[in-house]
Amino acid sequence: MQYIGIDLSGPSNTKDTVLVHFHKEKDKLYYKKHETPMSDYALITYIESLADKDSVTIGVDAPLSYEDGGGDRESDRSLRTFVTKLGMKGASIMPPTMMRMVYLSLRGIRFTREIERLSTKYEVHIVEVHPGAALGARMETIDDVLHYKQDLSIRKRIRRWFETQQLLDIPEVMAQESHTIDACAAALAAWHWQDPDFEPAWLYKAFLPLHPYDFCC
């Protein structure tokens, strides 16, 4: 099984899009490579090539649906309550149709629908994830989760912490940017969602037809 964590950015800002690829062996994920920047075409072709060799699970850090009529989805409200109880900022959970989110939502929806259209030898599983919440639900120090985007020393600690979660061989350079840390956390959340030996810290099930993907952390 191959695991992909994607920290997606808006369609005009592909330099901040990161894909991290892990390979599962027994009960561990081993870092294989990461790619950035990533256009839609680059993301799709990478996953298509991988899914012709093995099953792939993808955790995408971006809204993969929106609420009919706008505003919060039920899943957004549920996650906001969850992270607030952890000591995180509820304002970090924004509606997919909010002005600063809408282009990211557009790209996430388009990207996942294109993945669904692929004809690959092996299955591709997709889940929407929130990397910050994935970290906040698992790390002992919530202050690190609140400040890692601005603090390199915290990101270095988080990179080492991933080893305690059995995400191995992540290179030191991955701590240089918060986007790469988020992509690793997205892969961690996707693993705990897909693997029957684990369970996500928080899960909101898909609700067809408008919300076709599970959302987890």
Coordinates of C-alpha atoms in Angstrom, one line a residue:
M1 CA 0.0 0.0 0.0
Q2 CA 1.2 3.5 -0.9
Y3 CA 0.2 6.5 1.1
I4 CA 0.1 10.1 -0.3
G5 CA -0.2 13.3 1.8
I6 CA -1.1 16.4 -0.2
D7 CA -1.0 19.9 1.1
L8 CA -2.9 21.6 -1.6
S9 CA -2.8 25.3 -2.5
G10 CA -5.0 27.4 -4.8
P11 CA -4.7 26.9 -8.5
S12 CA -2.6 30.0 -9.1
N13 CA -0.1 29.2 -6.3
T14 CA 1.2 25.7 -7.1
K15 CA 4.6 26.5 -5.6
D16 CA 3.0 25.9 -2.2
T17 CA 1.5 22.5 -3.2
V18 CA 3.4 19.6 -1.7
L19 CA 3.0 15.8 -2.3
V20 CA 4.7 13.4 0.1
H21 CA 4.8 9.7 -0.8
F22 CA 5.2 7.0 1.9
H23 CA 5.3 3.2 1.4
K24 CA 3.8 0.9 4.0
E25 CA 5.9 -2.1 5.2
K26 CA 4.3 -4.1 8.1
D27 CA 3.2 -1.5 10.6
K28 CA 5.4 1.4 9.5
L29 CA 5.3 4.1 6.8
Y30 CA 8.6 4.8 5.0
Y31 CA 9.3 8.0 3.3
K32 CA 9.9 7.6 -0.4
K33 CA 9.9 11.1 -1.9
H34 CA 8.2 14.4 -2.0
E35 CA 7.5 16.8 -4.9
T36 CA 6.9 20.5 -5.0
P37 CA 5.7 22.6 -6.8
M38 CA 2.9 20.4 -8.2
S39 CA 0.4 21.4 -10.9
D40 CA -2.9 19.4 -11.2
Y41 CA -1.4 17.5 -14.2
A42 CA 1.7 16.6 -12.1
L43 CA -0.4 15.4 -9.2
I44 CA -2.7 13.3 -11.4
T45 CA 0.0 11.7 -13.4
Y46 CA 2.1 10.9 -10.3
I47 CA -0.9 9.1 -8.7
E48 CA -1.9 7.4 -11.9
S49 CA 1.5 5.9 -12.3
L50 CA 1.6 4.8 -8.7
A51 CA -1.9 3.2 -8.8
D52 CA -0.8 1.1 -11.8
K53 CA 1.6 -0.6 -9.4
D54 CA -0.1 -0.7 -6.0
S55 CA -3.1 0.5 -4.1
V56 CA -2.9 4.2 -3.1
T57 CA -4.5 6.1 -0.2
I58 CA -4.5 9.9 -0.5
G59 CA -5.1 12.4 2.3
V60 CA -5.9 15.8 0.8
D61 CA -5.6 19.0 2.8
A62 CA -8.4 21.0 1.1
P63 CA -12.2 21.1 1.0
L64 CA -13.5 18.3 -1.3
S65 CA -17.1 19.5 -1.2
Y66 CA -19.1 22.6 -0.3
E67 CA -22.4 23.2 1.4
D68 CA -25.3 23.8 -0.9
G69 CA -26.2 27.4 -0.3
G70 CA -22.8 28.2 1.2
G71 CA -21.4 28.5 4.7
D72 CA -20.2 25.6 6.9
R73 CA -20.7 22.0 6.2
E74 CA -21.9 19.9 9.1
S75 CA -18.4 18.4 9.1
D76 CA -16.8 21.8 9.4
R77 CA -18.9 22.6 12.5
S78 CA -18.1 19.2 14.0
L79 CA -14.3 19.6 13.4
R80 CA -14.4 23.1 14.8
T81 CA -15.9 21.8 18.0
F82 CA -13.3 19.0 18.2
V83 CA -10.2 21.3 17.7
T84 CA -11.5 23.9 20.2
K85 CA -11.7 21.2 22.9
L86 CA -8.1 20.4 22.0
G87 CA -7.1 24.0 22.7
M88 CA -6.7 24.9 19.1
K89 CA -8.3 27.9 17.3
G90 CA -11.7 27.2 15.9
A91 CA -11.3 30.0 13.4
S92 CA -8.8 27.8 11.6
I93 CA -11.7 25.8 10.3
M94 CA -13.2 27.9 7.5
P95 CA -16.2 27.3 5.3
P96 CA -15.2 26.1 1.8
T97 CA -17.1 29.0 0.1
M98 CA -15.4 31.7 2.2
M99 CA -13.5 34.2 -0.1
R100 CA -10.0 33.1 1.0
M101 CA -11.0 29.4 0.7
V102 CA -13.0 29.3 -2.5
Y103 CA -10.2 28.8 -5.0
L104 CA -8.6 26.1 -2.8
S105 CA -12.0 24.3 -2.6
L106 CA -12.4 24.6 -6.4
R107 CA -9.0 23.0 -7.0
G108 CA -9.6 20.2 -4.4
I109 CA -13.0 19.3 -6.0
R110 CA -11.6 19.4 -9.5
F111 CA -8.5 17.4 -8.6
T112 CA -10.4 14.6 -6.8
R113 CA -13.0 14.2 -9.5
E114 CA -10.2 13.9 -12.1
I115 CA -8.6 11.1 -9.9
E116 CA -12.0 9.3 -9.8
R117 CA -12.0 9.3 -13.6
L118 CA -8.7 7.4 -13.9
S119 CA -8.7 3.8 -15.0
T120 CA -5.9 2.3 -12.9
K121 CA -4.9 -1.3 -12.1
Y122 CA -5.2 -0.8 -8.4
E123 CA -7.7 1.1 -6.2
V124 CA -7.3 4.7 -5.2
H125 CA -8.8 5.8 -1.9
I126 CA -9.4 9.5 -1.1
V127 CA -10.0 11.2 2.2
E128 CA -10.2 14.9 3.1
V129 CA -7.9 15.6 6.0
H130 CA -7.0 18.5 8.4
P131 CA -3.2 18.2 9.2
G132 CA -3.2 20.7 12.1
A133 CA -6.0 18.8 13.8
A134 CA -4.2 15.5 13.1
L135 CA -1.1 16.9 15.0
G136 CA -3.2 18.5 17.7
A137 CA -5.0 15.3 18.5
R138 CA -1.8 13.3 18.8
M139 CA 0.9 15.5 20.1
E140 CA 1.4 16.2 23.9
T141 CA 2.3 19.9 23.5
I142 CA -0.6 21.9 22.0
D143 CA 1.6 25.0 21.9
D144 CA 3.8 23.3 19.3
V145 CA 0.7 22.8 17.1
L146 CA -0.3 26.4 17.5
H147 CA 3.0 27.8 16.4
Y148 CA 4.8 25.3 14.1
K149 CA 3.9 27.3 11.0
Q150 CA 6.0 30.2 12.2
D151 CA 8.8 28.4 14.1
L152 CA 11.5 26.3 12.5
S153 CA 12.6 24.8 15.8
I154 CA 9.1 23.4 16.4
R155 CA 8.9 22.0 12.9
K156 CA 12.2 20.2 13.5
R157 CA 10.7 18.7 16.7
I158 CA 7.6 17.6 14.8
R159 CA 9.7 15.9 12.1
R160 CA 11.4 13.9 14.8
W161 CA 8.0 13.2 16.5
F162 CA 6.7 11.6 13.3
E163 CA 9.2 8.8 14.0
T164 CA 7.2 8.0 17.2
Q165 CA 4.2 7.6 15.0
Q166 CA 6.1 5.2 12.8
L167 CA 6.6 7.6 9.8
L168 CA 10.2 6.9 9.2
D169 CA 13.1 8.2 7.1
I170 CA 11.6 11.7 6.7
P171 CA 14.6 13.9 5.7
E172 CA 15.6 16.9 7.8
V173 CA 14.9 19.3 4.9
M174 CA 11.2 18.5 5.3
A175 CA 11.2 20.8 8.5
Q176 CA 12.1 23.9 6.5
E177 CA 8.5 24.6 5.4
S178 CA 5.2 24.2 7.1
H179 CA 3.7 22.9 3.9
T180 CA 5.9 19.7 3.9
I181 CA 5.1 19.1 7.6
D182 CA 1.4 19.4 6.7
A183 CA 1.7 17.0 3.9
C184 CA 3.3 14.4 6.2
A185 CA 0.5 15.0 8.8
A186 CA -2.0 14.5 5.9
A187 CA -0.4 11.1 5.1
L188 CA -0.5 10.1 8.8
A189 CA -4.2 10.9 9.1
A190 CA -5.0 9.1 5.8
W191 CA -3.1 6.0 7.1
H192 CA -5.1 5.9 10.4
W193 CA -8.3 6.3 8.4
Q194 CA -7.6 3.5 5.9
D195 CA -5.7 0.9 8.0
P196 CA -8.0 -1.3 10.0
D197 CA -5.4 -1.5 12.8
F198 CA -5.9 2.2 13.5
E199 CA -8.7 4.7 13.7
P200 CA -8.7 8.4 13.0
A201 CA -8.7 10.9 15.9
W202 CA -11.9 12.4 14.5
L203 CA -14.0 11.2 11.5
Y204 CA -17.0 12.6 9.7
K205 CA -18.4 10.1 7.2
A206 CA -19.2 10.9 3.6
F207 CA -22.8 12.0 3.0
L208 CA -23.8 11.3 -0.6
P209 CA -24.4 12.8 -3.1
L210 CA -23.1 16.2 -2.1
H211 CA -20.3 15.2 0.2
P212 CA -18.7 12.1 -1.4
Y213 CA -15.6 11.8 0.8
D214 CA -14.9 11.0 4.5
F215 CA -13.2 13.9 6.4
C216 CA -10.8 13.0 9.2
C217 CA -7.8 14.0 11.2

